[in-house]
CSV table of C-alpha atoms in Angstrom, one decimal:
chain,number,residue,atom,x,y,z
F,1,MET,CA,9.5,-8.8,-122.3
F,2,ARG,CA,7.5,-8.4,-125.5
F,3,ILE,CA,7.2,-11.1,-128.1
F,4,ARG,CA,5.8,-10.5,-131.6
F,5,VAL,CA,3.5,-13.4,-132.6
F,6,LEU,CA,2.8,-14.2,-136.3
F,7,PHE,CA,-0.3,-16.2,-137.5
F,8,PHE,CA,-0.4,-17.8,-140.9
F,9,ALA,CA,-2.9,-19.7,-143.2
F,10,TYR,CA,-5.7,-21.4,-141.4
F,11,LEU,CA,-4.6,-20.2,-138.0
F,12,ARG,CA,-4.6,-16.6,-139.2
F,13,GLU,CA,-8.1,-17.1,-140.6
F,14,ARG,CA,-9.4,-18.8,-137.4
F,15,CYS,CA,-8.0,-16.3,-135.0
F,16,GLY,CA,-8.7,-13.4,-137.3
F,17,VAL,CA,-5.3,-11.8,-136.8
F,18,ARG,CA,-2.0,-11.6,-138.7
F,19,GLU,CA,0.1,-10.7,-135.7
F,20,ALA,CA,-0.1,-9.9,-132.0
F,21,ASP,CA,2.2,-8.7,-129.3
F,22,VAL,CA,2.4,-10.7,-126.1
F,23,GLU,CA,3.9,-9.5,-122.8
F,24,LEU,CA,5.7,-12.3,-120.9
F,25,PRO,CA,7.9,-12.5,-117.8
F,26,GLU,CA,11.6,-12.7,-118.5
F,27,GLY,CA,12.8,-16.3,-119.1
F,28,ALA,CA,9.5,-17.6,-120.3
F,29,SER,CA,9.6,-20.5,-122.8
F,30,VAL,CA,7.7,-21.2,-126.0
F,31,ASP,CA,5.4,-23.5,-124.0
F,32,GLU,CA,4.4,-20.7,-121.7
F,33,LEU,CA,3.7,-18.4,-124.6
F,34,TRP,CA,1.6,-21.1,-126.3
F,35,SER,CA,-0.5,-21.4,-123.1
F,36,ARG,CA,-1.0,-17.7,-123.0
F,37,LEU,CA,-2.0,-17.7,-126.7
F,38,VAL,CA,-4.6,-20.4,-126.2
F,39,THR,CA,-6.3,-18.4,-123.5
F,40,ARG,CA,-6.2,-15.2,-125.6
F,41,PHE,CA,-7.3,-16.9,-128.9
F,42,PRO,CA,-9.9,-19.6,-128.1
F,43,ALA,CA,-10.0,-20.5,-131.8
F,44,LEU,CA,-6.5,-22.0,-131.6
F,45,PRO,CA,-6.6,-25.8,-131.7
F,46,ALA,CA,-5.8,-27.9,-128.7
F,47,ALA,CA,-2.9,-29.6,-130.5
F,48,PRO,CA,-0.1,-27.1,-131.0
F,49,PRO,CA,1.3,-26.4,-134.4
F,50,ARG,CA,5.0,-26.1,-135.0
F,51,PHE,CA,6.8,-23.1,-133.6
F,52,ALA,CA,9.5,-20.9,-135.0
F,53,VAL,CA,11.5,-18.3,-133.2
F,54,ASN,CA,13.3,-15.7,-135.3
F,55,ARG,CA,12.7,-17.8,-138.4
F,56,VAL,CA,14.1,-21.1,-137.0
F,57,TYR,CA,12.0,-24.1,-135.9
F,58,VAL,CA,12.2,-24.6,-132.1
F,59,ASP,CA,10.7,-27.0,-129.7
F,60,LYS,CA,8.4,-26.0,-126.8
F,61,GLY,CA,11.2,-25.8,-124.3
F,62,HIS,CA,13.0,-23.0,-126.2
F,63,PRO,CA,13.6,-19.9,-124.0
F,64,LEU,CA,12.3,-16.6,-125.4
F,65,HIS,CA,14.0,-13.2,-125.3
F,66,ASP,CA,12.7,-9.7,-125.6
F,67,ASN,CA,11.7,-8.7,-129.2
F,68,ASP,CA,11.7,-12.3,-130.4
F,69,GLU,CA,9.7,-13.0,-133.6
F,70,PHE,CA,7.5,-16.0,-132.8
F,71,ALA,CA,5.5,-17.8,-135.5
F,72,LEU,CA,2.8,-20.4,-135.3
F,73,ILE,CA,3.5,-22.7,-138.3
F,74,PRO,CA,0.5,-24.8,-139.4
F,75,PRO,CA,1.3,-27.9,-141.5
F,76,VAL,CA,3.1,-26.6,-144.6
F,77,SER,CA,2.4,-27.7,-148.1
F,78,GLY,CA,4.9,-26.0,-150.3
F,79,GLY,CA,4.2,-26.8,-153.9
F,80,THR,CA,2.3,-29.7,-155.2
F,81,GLN,CA,2.9,-33.4,-155.2
K,1,MET,CA,31.9,-23.8,-153.0
K,2,THR,CA,28.3,-24.1,-154.1
K,3,LYS,CA,26.5,-21.4,-156.0
K,4,SER,CA,23.0,-20.9,-154.8
K,5,SER,CA,19.8,-18.9,-155.4
K,6,TYR,CA,16.6,-18.9,-153.3
K,7,ARG,CA,13.5,-17.0,-154.3
K,8,VAL,CA,9.9,-16.4,-153.5
K,9,THR,CA,8.0,-14.8,-156.3
K,10,SER,CA,4.4,-13.8,-157.2
K,11,ASP,CA,5.3,-14.1,-160.9
K,12,GLY,CA,5.4,-17.2,-163.1
K,13,ILE,CA,8.4,-19.5,-162.6
K,14,ASP,CA,11.0,-19.2,-165.5
K,15,THR,CA,12.4,-22.7,-165.6
K,16,GLU,CA,14.8,-21.8,-168.5
K,17,ALA,CA,16.3,-19.0,-166.3
K,18,LEU,CA,16.6,-21.5,-163.4
K,19,LEU,CA,18.5,-24.0,-165.7
K,20,SER,CA,20.9,-21.4,-167.0
K,21,GLU,CA,21.5,-20.2,-163.4
K,22,VAL,CA,22.8,-23.6,-162.4
K,23,GLY,CA,24.7,-24.0,-165.7
K,24,ASN,CA,28.5,-24.4,-165.4
K,25,ALA,CA,31.2,-25.9,-167.5
K,26,ALA,CA,32.1,-28.4,-164.9
K,27,ALA,CA,28.5,-29.6,-164.6
K,28,GLY,CA,27.8,-32.8,-166.4
K,29,ALA,CA,24.4,-33.4,-164.9
K,30,THR,CA,21.5,-31.1,-164.2
K,31,THR,CA,18.2,-32.1,-162.6
K,32,LEU,CA,15.1,-30.0,-162.5
K,33,PHE,CA,11.9,-30.7,-160.5
K,34,VAL,CA,8.8,-28.6,-161.3
K,35,GLY,CA,5.7,-28.9,-159.1
K,36,THR,CA,2.6,-27.8,-161.0
K,37,THR,CA,-0.8,-27.0,-159.7
K,38,ARG,CA,-3.3,-29.7,-160.6
K,39,ASN,CA,-6.9,-29.5,-161.6
K,40,GLU,CA,-7.9,-32.2,-159.2
K,41,ASN,CA,-7.0,-33.2,-155.6
K,42,GLU,CA,-8.6,-36.1,-153.7
K,43,GLY,CA,-11.5,-36.2,-156.1
K,44,ARG,CA,-12.3,-32.5,-155.9
K,45,ILE,CA,-12.1,-30.3,-159.0
K,46,VAL,CA,-9.8,-27.5,-158.0
K,47,GLU,CA,-10.6,-24.1,-159.6
K,48,ARG,CA,-8.0,-21.9,-158.1
K,49,LEU,CA,-5.0,-22.1,-155.8
K,50,GLU,CA,-3.5,-19.6,-153.5
K,51,TYR,CA,-0.2,-19.8,-151.7
K,52,GLU,CA,0.6,-17.9,-148.5
K,53,VAL,CA,4.2,-17.5,-147.4
K,54,TYR,CA,6.1,-16.5,-144.3
K,55,GLU,CA,8.6,-15.0,-146.6
K,56,SER,CA,11.6,-14.2,-144.4
K,57,MET,CA,11.6,-17.6,-142.8
K,58,ALA,CA,10.9,-19.4,-146.2
K,59,LEU,CA,14.0,-17.8,-147.7
K,60,GLU,CA,16.1,-18.7,-144.6
K,61,GLU,CA,14.8,-22.3,-144.6
K,62,MET,CA,15.5,-22.7,-148.4
K,63,ARG,CA,19.1,-21.5,-147.7
K,64,ARG,CA,19.4,-24.0,-144.9
K,65,ILE,CA,18.2,-26.8,-147.2
K,66,GLY,CA,20.8,-25.6,-149.8
K,67,GLU,CA,23.5,-25.7,-147.2
K,68,GLU,CA,22.6,-29.2,-146.2
K,69,ILE,CA,22.6,-30.3,-149.8
K,70,ALA,CA,26.1,-28.8,-150.2
K,71,ARG,CA,27.2,-30.7,-147.1
K,72,ARG,CA,25.8,-34.0,-148.3
K,73,TRP,CA,26.5,-34.1,-152.0
K,74,ARG,CA,29.1,-32.7,-154.3
K,75,VAL,CA,26.9,-30.3,-156.2
K,76,ILE,CA,27.9,-27.3,-158.2
K,77,ALA,CA,24.8,-25.1,-157.9
K,78,VAL,CA,21.4,-25.1,-156.2
K,79,SER,CA,18.4,-23.0,-157.2
K,80,MET,CA,15.0,-23.0,-155.6
K,81,VAL,CA,12.0,-20.9,-156.3
K,82,HIS,CA,8.4,-20.9,-155.0
K,83,ARG,CA,5.6,-19.0,-156.4
K,84,VAL,CA,3.0,-17.5,-154.0
K,85,GLY,CA,-0.3,-15.7,-154.3
K,86,VAL,CA,-2.8,-17.0,-156.9
K,87,VAL,CA,-1.3,-19.7,-159.1
K,88,PRO,CA,-3.4,-20.7,-162.1
K,89,ILE,CA,-4.1,-24.4,-162.7
K,90,GLY,CA,-1.4,-26.0,-164.8
K,91,GLN,CA,1.3,-23.5,-163.9
K,92,ALA,CA,4.4,-24.2,-161.9
K,93,SER,CA,4.3,-23.4,-158.2
K,94,VAL,CA,7.7,-24.6,-157.2
K,95,ALA,CA,11.0,-25.6,-158.8
K,96,VAL,CA,14.3,-27.0,-157.7
K,97,ALA,CA,17.3,-27.1,-160.0
K,98,ILE,CA,20.6,-28.8,-159.2
K,99,SER,CA,23.8,-29.1,-161.2
K,100,ALA,CA,26.6,-31.5,-160.4
K,101,ALA,CA,29.5,-33.3,-162.1
K,102,HIS,CA,27.5,-36.6,-162.1
K,103,ARG,CA,23.9,-37.6,-162.2
K,104,GLU,CA,23.9,-39.6,-159.0
K,105,GLU,CA,24.4,-36.5,-157.0
K,106,ALA,CA,22.2,-34.4,-159.1
K,107,PHE,CA,19.2,-36.7,-158.7
K,108,ALA,CA,19.8,-37.3,-154.9
K,109,ALA,CA,20.2,-33.6,-154.2
K,110,CYS,CA,17.1,-32.6,-156.2
K,111,ARG,CA,14.9,-35.2,-154.6
K,112,TYR,CA,16.1,-34.2,-151.1
K,113,GLY,CA,15.6,-30.5,-152.0
K,114,ILE,CA,12.0,-30.8,-153.0
K,115,ASP,CA,11.1,-33.3,-150.3
K,116,THR,CA,12.6,-31.1,-147.6
K,117,LEU,CA,11.2,-27.9,-149.0
K,118,LYS,CA,7.8,-29.3,-149.0
K,119,ALA,CA,8.2,-30.5,-145.4
K,120,THR,CA,9.8,-27.5,-143.8
K,121,VAL,CA,9.5,-24.3,-145.8
K,122,PRO,CA,6.6,-22.2,-144.4
K,123,ILE,CA,4.3,-21.9,-147.4
K,124,TRP,CA,0.7,-22.9,-147.3
K,125,LYS,CA,-1.6,-23.8,-150.1
K,126,LYS,CA,-5.3,-23.0,-150.2
K,127,GLU,CA,-7.5,-24.8,-152.7
K,128,PHE,CA,-10.7,-23.3,-153.9
K,129,TYR,CA,-13.1,-25.7,-155.5
K,130,ARG,CA,-16.7,-25.8,-156.3
K,131,GLY,CA,-18.5,-25.4,-153.0
K,132,GLY,CA,-15.6,-24.8,-150.8
K,133,GLU,CA,-12.1,-23.9,-149.9
K,134,HIS,CA,-9.4,-25.8,-148.0
K,135,TRP,CA,-6.0,-25.3,-146.5
K,136,VAL,CA,-3.9,-28.2,-147.7
K,137,GLY,CA,-1.6,-29.8,-145.3
K,138,PRO,CA,-0.4,-33.2,-144.0
K,139,CYS,CA,-3.2,-32.9,-141.4
K,140,HIS,CA,-6.4,-32.5,-143.3
K,141,ALA,CA,-8.4,-32.1,-140.1
K,142,HIS,CA,-7.0,-28.5,-140.1
K,143,GLY,CA,-8.8,-27.7,-143.3
K,144,ALA,CA,-11.9,-25.5,-143.1
K,145,THR,CA,-14.7,-26.2,-145.5
K,146,VAL,CA,-17.1,-23.3,-146.1
U,1,MET,CA,-2.0,-44.0,-172.0
U,2,THR,CA,1.4,-42.3,-171.9
U,3,LYS,CA,2.3,-39.5,-174.3
U,4,SER,CA,5.8,-39.8,-175.6
U,5,SER,CA,8.4,-38.2,-177.9
U,6,TYR,CA,11.8,-39.6,-178.9
U,7,ARG,CA,14.3,-37.6,-180.9
U,8,VAL,CA,17.8,-37.6,-182.2
U,9,THR,CA,18.9,-34.1,-183.4
U,10,SER,CA,22.0,-32.3,-184.6
U,11,ASP,CA,20.7,-29.1,-183.2
U,12,GLY,CA,20.8,-27.7,-179.7
U,13,ILE,CA,18.4,-29.2,-177.2
U,14,ASP,CA,15.5,-27.0,-176.3
U,15,THR,CA,14.7,-27.9,-172.7
U,16,GLU,CA,11.8,-25.4,-172.6
U,17,ALA,CA,10.1,-27.2,-175.5
U,18,LEU,CA,10.7,-30.5,-173.8
U,19,LEU,CA,9.1,-29.3,-170.6
U,20,SER,CA,6.0,-28.0,-172.4
U,21,GLU,CA,5.8,-31.2,-174.4
U,22,VAL,CA,5.3,-33.2,-171.1
U,23,GLY,CA,3.0,-30.5,-169.6
U,24,ASN,CA,-0.5,-31.6,-168.7
U,25,ALA,CA,-3.2,-30.4,-166.4
U,26,ALA,CA,-3.1,-33.7,-164.5
U,27,ALA,CA,0.6,-33.5,-164.0
U,28,GLY,CA,1.6,-32.4,-160.5
U,29,ALA,CA,5.3,-33.3,-160.9
U,30,THR,CA,7.7,-32.8,-163.8
U,31,THR,CA,11.3,-34.0,-163.7
U,32,LEU,CA,14.0,-33.1,-166.2
U,33,PHE,CA,17.5,-34.5,-166.5
U,34,VAL,CA,20.0,-32.7,-168.7
U,35,GLY,CA,23.4,-34.2,-169.5
U,36,THR,CA,25.9,-31.5,-170.5
U,37,THR,CA,29.3,-31.9,-172.1
U,38,ARG,CA,32.0,-31.2,-169.6
U,39,ASN,CA,35.3,-29.5,-170.1
U,40,GLU,CA,37.2,-32.2,-168.3
U,41,ASN,CA,37.1,-36.0,-168.1
U,42,GLU,CA,39.5,-38.1,-166.1
U,43,GLY,CA,41.9,-35.3,-165.8
U,44,ARG,CA,42.0,-34.5,-169.6
U,45,ILE,CA,40.9,-31.1,-170.8
U,46,VAL,CA,38.2,-31.9,-173.4
U,47,GLU,CA,38.3,-29.4,-176.3
U,48,ARG,CA,35.5,-30.9,-178.5
U,49,LEU,CA,33.0,-33.7,-178.4
U,50,GLU,CA,31.3,-35.6,-181.2
U,51,TYR,CA,28.5,-38.1,-181.0
U,52,GLU,CA,27.9,-40.8,-183.5
U,53,VAL,CA,24.5,-42.5,-183.6
U,54,TYR,CA,22.9,-45.7,-185.1
U,55,GLU,CA,19.8,-43.6,-185.5
U,56,SER,CA,17.1,-46.0,-186.5
U,57,MET,CA,18.0,-48.3,-183.6
U,58,ALA,CA,18.5,-45.4,-181.2
U,59,LEU,CA,15.0,-44.2,-181.7
U,60,GLU,CA,13.6,-47.7,-181.4
U,61,GLU,CA,15.6,-48.3,-178.2
U,62,MET,CA,14.3,-45.0,-176.7
U,63,ARG,CA,10.8,-46.1,-177.5
U,64,ARG,CA,11.4,-49.4,-175.7
U,65,ILE,CA,12.7,-47.5,-172.7
U,66,GLY,CA,9.6,-45.3,-172.8
U,67,GLU,CA,7.3,-48.3,-172.9
U,68,GLU,CA,9.1,-49.9,-170.0
U,69,ILE,CA,8.7,-46.7,-168.0
U,70,ALA,CA,5.0,-46.6,-168.8
U,71,ARG,CA,4.7,-50.2,-167.6
U,72,ARG,CA,6.6,-49.6,-164.4
U,73,TRP,CA,5.3,-46.2,-163.3
U,74,ARG,CA,2.2,-44.2,-163.6
U,75,VAL,CA,3.6,-41.4,-165.8
U,76,ILE,CA,1.7,-39.0,-168.0
U,77,ALA,CA,4.4,-38.2,-170.6
U,78,VAL,CA,7.9,-39.1,-171.5
U,79,SER,CA,10.2,-37.2,-173.8
U,80,MET,CA,13.8,-38.1,-174.6
U,81,VAL,CA,16.2,-36.3,-177.0
U,82,HIS,CA,19.8,-36.9,-177.8
U,83,ARG,CA,22.0,-34.5,-179.7
U,84,VAL,CA,24.5,-36.0,-182.1
U,85,GLY,CA,27.4,-34.6,-184.2
U,86,VAL,CA,29.7,-32.0,-182.7
U,87,VAL,CA,28.4,-30.7,-179.3
U,88,PRO,CA,30.2,-27.6,-178.0
U,89,ILE,CA,31.5,-27.9,-174.4
U,90,GLY,CA,28.9,-26.7,-171.9
U,91,GLN,CA,25.9,-27.5,-174.1
U,92,ALA,CA,23.3,-30.2,-173.5
U,93,SER,CA,23.9,-33.6,-175.2
U,94,VAL,CA,20.9,-35.5,-173.8
U,95,ALA,CA,17.7,-34.7,-171.9
U,96,VAL,CA,14.9,-36.8,-170.4
U,97,ALA,CA,11.7,-35.2,-169.2
U,98,ILE,CA,8.9,-37.0,-167.3
U,99,SER,CA,5.6,-35.8,-166.0
U,100,ALA,CA,3.5,-37.7,-163.5
U,101,ALA,CA,0.8,-37.0,-161.0
U,102,HIS,CA,3.3,-37.3,-158.2
U,103,ARG,CA,7.0,-36.7,-157.7
U,104,GLU,CA,7.9,-40.2,-156.5
U,105,GLU,CA,7.1,-41.6,-160.0
U,106,ALA,CA,8.5,-38.6,-161.8
U,107,PHE,CA,11.9,-39.0,-160.2
U,108,ALA,CA,12.0,-42.8,-160.5
U,109,ALA,CA,11.0,-42.8,-164.1
U,110,CYS,CA,13.5,-40.0,-165.0
U,111,ARG,CA,16.4,-41.7,-163.3
U,112,TYR,CA,15.5,-45.1,-164.9
U,113,GLY,CA,15.2,-43.3,-168.3
U,114,ILE,CA,18.6,-41.7,-168.3
U,115,ASP,CA,20.4,-44.7,-166.8
U,116,THR,CA,18.9,-47.1,-169.3
U,117,LEU,CA,19.4,-44.7,-172.2
U,118,LYS,CA,23.0,-44.4,-171.4
U,119,ALA,CA,23.4,-48.2,-171.1
U,120,THR,CA,21.5,-49.3,-174.2
U,121,VAL,CA,20.9,-46.5,-176.7
U,122,PRO,CA,23.5,-46.9,-179.5
U,123,ILE,CA,25.2,-43.5,-179.4
U,124,TRP,CA,28.9,-43.1,-179.0
U,125,LYS,CA,30.9,-40.2,-177.7
U,126,LYS,CA,34.3,-39.2,-179.0
U,127,GLU,CA,36.3,-36.8,-177.0
U,128,PHE,CA,38.9,-34.7,-178.6
U,129,TYR,CA,41.5,-33.3,-176.2
U,130,ARG,CA,44.9,-31.8,-176.4
U,131,GLY,CA,47.1,-34.5,-178.0
U,132,GLY,CA,44.5,-37.1,-178.6
U,133,GLU,CA,41.1,-38.4,-179.2
U,134,HIS,CA,39.2,-41.1,-177.5
U,135,TRP,CA,36.0,-43.1,-177.9
U,136,VAL,CA,34.3,-43.0,-174.5
U,137,GLY,CA,32.7,-46.2,-173.2
U,138,PRO,CA,32.5,-48.4,-170.1
U,139,CYS,CA,35.5,-50.3,-171.5
U,140,HIS,CA,38.2,-47.8,-171.8
U,141,ALA,CA,40.6,-50.3,-173.3
U,142,HIS,CA,38.6,-49.8,-176.4
U,143,GLY,CA,39.6,-46.2,-176.7
U,144,ALA,CA,42.3,-45.2,-179.2
U,145,THR,CA,44.8,-42.5,-178.4
U,146,VAL,CA,46.5,-40.9,-181.3
O,1,MET,CA,21.6,-65.6,-197.5
O,2,ARG,CA,22.9,-62.1,-197.4
O,3,ILE,CA,23.4,-60.1,-194.2
O,4,ARG,CA,24.1,-56.4,-194.1
O,5,VAL,CA,26.6,-55.6,-191.4
O,6,LEU,CA,27.0,-52.1,-189.8
O,7,PHE,CA,30.1,-50.8,-188.0
O,8,PHE,CA,30.0,-47.9,-185.6
O,9,ALA,CA,32.4,-45.7,-183.6
O,10,TYR,CA,35.8,-47.2,-182.9
O,11,LEU,CA,35.0,-50.4,-184.7
O,12,ARG,CA,34.1,-48.4,-187.8
O,13,GLU,CA,37.4,-46.5,-187.5
O,14,ARG,CA,39.5,-49.6,-186.9
O,15,CYS,CA,37.9,-51.7,-189.7
O,16,GLY,CA,37.8,-48.7,-192.0
O,17,VAL,CA,34.2,-49.5,-193.2
O,18,ARG,CA,30.7,-48.3,-192.3
O,19,GLU,CA,29.0,-51.4,-193.7
O,20,ALA,CA,29.6,-54.6,-195.4
O,21,ASP,CA,27.5,-57.4,-196.9
O,22,VAL,CA,28.3,-61.0,-195.8
O,23,GLU,CA,27.0,-64.2,-197.5
O,24,LEU,CA,26.2,-66.9,-195.1
O,25,PRO,CA,24.6,-70.4,-195.4
O,26,GLU,CA,20.9,-70.5,-194.4
O,27,GLY,CA,20.3,-70.9,-190.7
O,28,ALA,CA,23.6,-69.5,-189.6
O,29,SER,CA,23.6,-67.7,-186.2
O,30,VAL,CA,25.1,-64.5,-185.0
O,31,ASP,CA,28.1,-66.5,-183.6
O,32,GLU,CA,28.9,-67.8,-187.0
O,33,LEU,CA,28.6,-64.4,-188.6
O,34,TRP,CA,31.0,-63.0,-185.9
O,35,SER,CA,33.6,-65.7,-186.7
O,36,ARG,CA,33.3,-64.8,-190.4
O,37,LEU,CA,33.8,-61.1,-189.6
O,38,VAL,CA,36.8,-61.7,-187.4
O,39,THR,CA,38.5,-63.4,-190.3
O,40,ARG,CA,37.6,-60.8,-192.9
O,41,PHE,CA,38.4,-57.8,-190.6
O,42,PRO,CA,41.5,-58.7,-188.6
O,43,ALA,CA,41.3,-55.3,-186.8
O,44,LEU,CA,38.2,-56.5,-184.9
O,45,PRO,CA,38.9,-57.2,-181.2
O,46,ALA,CA,39.1,-60.7,-179.9
O,47,ALA,CA,36.3,-59.9,-177.4
O,48,PRO,CA,33.1,-59.5,-179.3
O,49,PRO,CA,31.0,-56.3,-178.8
O,50,ARG,CA,27.2,-56.4,-178.4
O,51,PHE,CA,25.2,-57.4,-181.4
O,52,ALA,CA,21.9,-56.1,-182.7
O,53,VAL,CA,19.7,-57.7,-185.4
O,54,ASN,CA,17.1,-55.5,-187.0
O,55,ARG,CA,17.7,-52.8,-184.3
O,56,VAL,CA,17.2,-55.1,-181.3
O,57,TYR,CA,19.9,-56.5,-179.1
O,58,VAL,CA,20.4,-60.2,-179.5
O,59,ASP,CA,22.7,-62.8,-178.1
O,60,LYS,CA,25.2,-64.9,-180.1
O,61,GLY,CA,22.9,-67.8,-180.6
O,62,HIS,CA,20.3,-65.7,-182.4
O,63,PRO,CA,19.4,-67.2,-185.8
O,64,LEU,CA,19.9,-64.9,-188.8
O,65,HIS,CA,17.6,-64.5,-191.9
O,66,ASP,CA,18.2,-63.2,-195.4
O,67,ASN,CA,18.4,-59.4,-195.5
O,68,ASP,CA,18.8,-59.0,-191.8
O,69,GLU,CA,20.5,-55.8,-190.6
O,70,PHE,CA,23.2,-56.8,-188.3
O,71,ALA,CA,25.1,-54.2,-186.2
O,72,LEU,CA,28.2,-54.4,-184.1
O,73,ILE,CA,27.5,-52.2,-181.1
O,74,PRO,CA,30.6,-51.1,-179.2
O,75,PRO,CA,30.2,-49.9,-175.6
O,76,VAL,CA,27.7,-47.0,-175.8
O,77,SER,CA,28.1,-43.8,-174.0
O,78,GLY,CA,25.0,-41.8,-174.6
O,79,GLY,CA,25.3,-38.4,-173.1
O,80,THR,CA,27.5,-37.5,-170.2
O,81,GLN,CA,27.6,-38.4,-166.6
């Protein structure tokens, strides 16, 4: 299955991409996708950011499906104090 | 039934429009929070601010916050707006407006709204200051100084 | 040093002016509370509202509230305004605006401001409804129905 | 000494006056003024309202001075809920 991966803010700058497609075996979870990404983008930090699948926060055990939109969500800072 | 509006915009935030949006003859109490870009953060003089957004998720997340507010308090209307792109110093970057019959609910819902928005809505702020730039977040180790 | 403004007016309340009054480059957080006349109170349909004021004391009392706010929280500016005379249903009768570096203070000060204003500032509201009129106060036994 | 007394809201309507002057012996307190007022304005309620002297809330023991501005402050209701 194919997952669309989105990069934002400092992760986008460090990895130098806005998005990437990743091929994964059926039934793979967010955790497995993160491992794949760390290999492909060595600039990713060791500590994972938050993850969203189809615009909803998920934890690392979340199962992925073909065509899911997966986002790496660095610490957010909407607005000011 | 709560009336609601959620927006991400690259234009200036019109607080008057936000207030009239939540206006209602049954509303005795309206609260508005406005977050404004400051000229200083942790001792650095900030010259420019830029916000990046994951827009589709930001709007969904604001809607989820609004729905949670409607579940927890008796509010009449909820409006949230976040400005993105370059925001000049001293201008509003985010605003939350709530109307309710009574002020207890209006204050509690507005506070919850801005706190949750800042914690969960995928918007990132980059500060540009003399000699550097910096992605702002709870974890400052993630910032890159150039 | 806190900037402050206290007003009693028989004109409509201009919330935009209030917000710009408390605006400041060091202010990251602005809170506004607006109290609006409602069309209903305790099951009665309110047709008209009139506020009476002991103006000289009301202004002094607002100033005392502002000074107490400045003592208790790190706020940048405080503005309070109360409309008096006839206030049409759905229009603002009172507003409190606060600016501060951070939202914690801005919310706490605004809440304290409106709560204290309503408890101590000598302004009285008379509701006119179908078949009667009524001075509103914590002690409803004081109301007179005609 | 002479005290200027101000009436507001429902007390103004019940007593039918906006203000009145009251002569009191030197050194009289708010309490004594209130007793005098209750006699002169029988429409006043038995339970006293709050009192202000020169635009500051005071309690009933507060001593009065010539030309003080004394106000009967019925329950206030600034603004709406």
